[in-house]
Amino acid sequence: MINQDIARIFTEIAYLLEAAGEQKSQFEANAYLKASRAISSMQEDLETIYEKGGKDALLSIPGIGKGIADKIVEYINSGSIQKYEDLKKKYPIDFISLMKIEGLGPKKLAVLYQALGITNVEELRNAILNHKVRGIPGFGEKSENQLLKNIEMAERVSERIPIWKAYPEALRIKNYLESTGYALIVEIAGSTRRMKETIGDIDILAASEYPNALMDKFVEMDGVSSIIAKGDKKSTVSLKIGTTCDLRIVSKESFGAAMQYFTGSKDHNIKLRRLAIGKGMKLNEYGLFSGDKNIVSGMPEEKVYETLDLAYIPPELREDRGEIEAAAQKRLPEIVQYGEVKGDMFSKMDVSNIKNITGISYVFVDSGDGPLTDLYMYTFDGGRAVKTGASIKALDCSKLNAVSELKSASGVIMLYNIDSLGLPESAAVQNLIEKLSKSGIIVLINSSDVRPTSDFLYSLRKYDFKVAIGSFSDEPSLEGSMRFGIGITRRAWIEKNRIINTLDANALMSYLKNSQ
DNA sequence: GCCGTTTTCGGCCCGACTGTTTTCAGTCG
């Protein structure tokens, strides 16, 4: 799998082009960054795509044109890209590490390299400690101090945190801000709202008539380890859980447009803004403007899409993967709503002693250890779990040698742990699913580990299989443990009618019976 | 370097914040 290597090289090429600093190369850099993002979120191996479909197949990937396709082919054939090697000679800078330091971008790094020969974090730290950085154009005493702090922070803060950790924290912050009394509306935005499996930072959006007071409350709240920036429209803090949190404050009139804007993704927004321009309008976080008139002022987020002649696009689909085109044709997939899941297809609860079950009317409980086990269905009656007699077979794919057992088994099979094998083997799982397609196979989503990833499920969605969502938790709840699994299916464009636990208990029992 | 409901040329999202600047460039999301 060469995707991540190529994505990294393209990202570096973009930084190198920006460091070189010519006006025109800024746009070229953006093109490389966009191609890099597209490639790193792809599950299919570029090399395989090229082997099967040649250069045309590469050109069909959005963001990849003739120039970049040639670079990919060059890498496949020779293991390197000449343009990258040439640029790297000019600026032998470790951009990937240095860019993680807040406040440093390609331009400043180029200046630091030319003035002081700095190529990595250690050299930067030494230069700061010897006060060599102050005095360089664009740097002063303040930036030296700030950079030193940010180096430490970059080393401390982990890359991205999982959604199951970010979401409760985001909810806590939302509730806290609401409790201050200074906010009219508070909502979670950004990748947390899009239910991305990993979160780079938490974005919160508020409407307020007292922005200064609300910002004060925000930066001094529990869980903040340091303040990165503070203004009356935008502030950023570093959180103890190992990520940062942005609070943006807008007026009530702008809230709908702002929700759209701050939910992202970046590529989705760029395409949406271009569409607005094409229709003679302008879209930003304050509204959708026709001339000077804000035509969605005070309206909910849905109005932005409606005004652009699009069906409403749920946050989980906003990744510029064709959702805008589909919305224009009113052909978006009908994905499941969070409240529409009726049961838990893989629960770890103790059925002899049930505690809290909210919004769940049945559970399937594991009966043993082996790679192929029976899950038994229970419903609830007056605080008691009742065994129904229905069951389903589940195969642990991390024990793939058990495929032979699969052949001898009959009836409906659920596959789980399907991506615990690492990347080369994921091709094996794909083959397996392709082969079992149309035979009533079910892919089970692990809502606790948030896997398989939505990208993987998205790439498999063309095959004929059903999907089930399991909490893998001892406390199944629609709002809590089940939520992230539901999010995966939404991000993966899986239609609601493919998810078997949207059926109520009776319907599911007859489904299982008819499939035996 | 990519891309096309105006287009195969000429555009390319856009505003907030910071620090070092006397009016702005760089960074960030």
Coordinates of N, CA and C (backbone and C1' of nucleotides) in Angstrom, one line a residue, chain A residues 27 63 65 67-68 103 105 108 140 143 230 233-234 261 270 273 284 286, chain B residues 1-3 6 12-21 26-29:
Chain A
F27 N -1.2 28.3 -5.7 CA -2.3 27.5 -6.2 C -1.8 26.1 -6.5
G63 N -9.4 15.6 -8.0 CA -8.2 16.3 -7.5 C -6.9 15.8 -8.1
G65 N -5.1 15.2 -11.6 CA -5.1 15.5 -13.1 C -3.8 14.9 -13.7
G67 N -0.8 16.0 -14.4 CA 0.5 16.2 -13.8 C 0.7 15.3 -12.6
I68 N -0.3 15.3 -11.7 CA -0.1 14.5 -10.5 C -0.2 13.0 -10.8
G103 N 1.8 28.1 14.8 CA 2.4 29.4 14.5 C 3.5 29.3 13.4
G105 N 4.6 28.0 9.7 CA 4.1 27.5 8.4 C 5.3 27.5 7.4
K108 N 7.6 30.9 7.1 CA 8.5 31.2 8.3 C 9.6 30.2 8.4
G140 N 10.2 38.2 16.8 CA 10.6 39.1 17.9 C 10.7 38.3 19.1
S143 N 7.6 36.2 19.9 CA 7.4 34.9 19.1 C 8.4 33.9 19.6
K230 N -7.2 34.4 22.0 CA -8.5 34.9 22.6 C -8.9 36.2 21.9
K233 N -14.5 37.1 18.7 CA -15.2 36.3 17.8 C -14.7 34.9 17.8
K234 N -13.4 34.7 18.1 CA -12.8 33.4 18.1 C -11.7 33.3 19.2
Y261 N -20.7 26.6 7.8 CA -19.3 26.9 7.6 C -18.4 26.1 8.6
I270 N -15.3 24.5 0.3 CA -14.8 25.2 -0.9 C -15.6 24.9 -2.1
R273 N -18.8 27.0 -1.8 CA -18.6 28.4 -2.1 C -18.5 28.7 -3.6
N284 N -20.3 32.9 3.1 CA -19.3 32.9 4.1 C -20.0 32.6 5.4
Y286 N -21.1 34.3 7.7 CA -22.1 35.3 8.1 C -23.4 35.2 7.3
Chain B
dG1 P 3.2 21.0 -12.4 O5' 1.7 21.0 -11.7 C5' 1.6 20.2 -10.6 C4' 0.1 20.0 -10.3 C3' -0.7 19.5 -11.5 O3' -1.7 18.7 -11.0 C1' -1.5 21.7 -10.9
dC2 P -2.8 18.0 -12.0 O5' -4.2 18.8 -11.6 C5' -4.6 18.8 -10.2 C4' -5.9 19.4 -10.1 C3' -6.9 18.9 -11.1 O3' -8.2 18.6 -10.4 C1' -6.7 21.3 -11.3
dC3 P -9.3 17.8 -11.3 O5' -10.4 18.9 -11.7 C5' -10.7 19.9 -10.8 C4' -11.5 21.0 -11.6 C3' -12.3 20.4 -12.7 O3' -13.6 20.7 -12.6 C1' -10.9 22.2 -13.4
dT6 P -22.8 29.1 -15.4 O5' -21.9 29.8 -16.6 C5' -22.3 29.6 -17.9 C4' -21.5 30.4 -18.8 C3' -20.2 29.7 -19.4 O3' -20.0 30.1 -20.7 C1' -19.6 31.6 -18.1
dC12 P -10.4 33.8 -8.2 O5' -10.1 32.3 -7.8 C5' -11.2 31.4 -7.8 C4' -10.6 30.0 -7.5 C3' -9.9 30.0 -6.1 O3' -10.3 28.8 -5.4 C1' -8.4 29.2 -7.7
dC13 P -10.5 28.8 -3.8 O5' -11.7 29.8 -3.6 C5' -13.0 29.3 -3.5 C4' -13.7 30.0 -2.4 C3' -13.3 31.5 -2.2 O3' -14.5 32.2 -1.9 C1' -12.8 30.3 -0.2
dC14 P -14.5 33.8 -1.9 O5' -14.2 34.1 -0.3 C5' -15.1 33.6 0.6 C4' -14.5 33.9 2.0 C3' -13.9 35.3 2.1 O3' -14.3 35.8 3.4 C1' -12.5 33.6 3.0
dG15 P -14.7 37.3 3.5 O5' -14.6 37.6 5.0 C5' -15.4 36.8 5.9 C4' -14.5 36.4 7.1 C3' -13.9 37.5 7.8 O3' -14.2 37.4 9.2 C1' -12.3 35.8 7.4
dA16 P -13.9 38.5 10.3 O5' -12.9 37.6 11.2 C5' -13.4 36.5 11.9 C4' -12.4 36.0 12.8 C3' -11.7 37.0 13.7 O3' -11.6 36.5 15.0 C1' -10.1 36.0 12.4
dC17 P -11.1 37.4 16.2 O5' -9.6 37.1 16.3 C5' -9.2 35.7 16.6 C4' -7.7 35.6 16.5 C3' -7.0 36.7 17.2 O3' -6.1 36.1 18.2 C1' -6.1 36.4 15.0
dT18 P -5.4 36.9 19.2 O5' -3.9 36.9 18.6 C5' -3.3 35.7 18.3 C4' -1.9 35.9 17.7 C3' -1.1 37.0 18.4 O3' 0.1 36.5 18.9 C1' -1.2 37.4 16.1
dG19 P 1.0 37.3 19.9 O5' 2.1 37.8 18.9 C5' 2.7 36.9 18.0 C4' 3.6 37.7 17.0 C3' 4.4 38.8 17.7 O3' 5.7 38.7 17.1 C1' 3.0 39.7 16.0
dT20 P 6.8 39.6 17.7 O5' 7.2 40.5 16.5 C5' 7.5 40.0 15.2 C4' 7.2 40.9 14.1 C3' 8.0 42.3 14.3 O3' 8.7 42.6 13.1 C1' 5.7 42.7 13.9
dT21 P 9.6 43.9 13.1 O5' 8.8 44.6 12.0 C5' 7.7 45.5 12.4 C4' 6.7 45.5 11.3 C3' 6.2 47.0 11.0 O3' 7.1 47.6 10.0 C1' 4.3 45.6 11.4
dG26 P 4.5 36.4 3.8 O5' 4.0 35.5 5.0 C5' 4.7 35.6 6.2 C4' 3.9 34.8 7.2 C3' 3.5 33.4 6.8 O3' 4.1 32.5 7.7 C1' 1.7 34.5 7.8
dT27 P 3.8 30.9 7.5 O5' 2.5 30.6 8.4 C5' 2.6 31.1 9.8 C4' 1.2 30.8 10.4 C3' 0.7 29.4 10.1 O3' 0.5 28.7 11.3 C1' -1.0 31.1 9.9
dC28 P 0.0 27.2 11.4 O5' -1.6 27.3 11.5 C5' -2.1 28.1 12.6 C4' -3.6 28.1 12.5 C3' -4.2 26.8 12.1 O3' -5.0 26.3 13.1 C1' -5.1 28.7 10.9
dG29 P -5.6 24.8 13.1 O5' -7.1 25.0 12.6 C5' -7.9 25.9 13.3 C4' -9.1 26.2 12.5 C3' -9.8 25.0 12.0 O3' -11.2 25.0 12.2 C1' -9.4 26.5 10.2

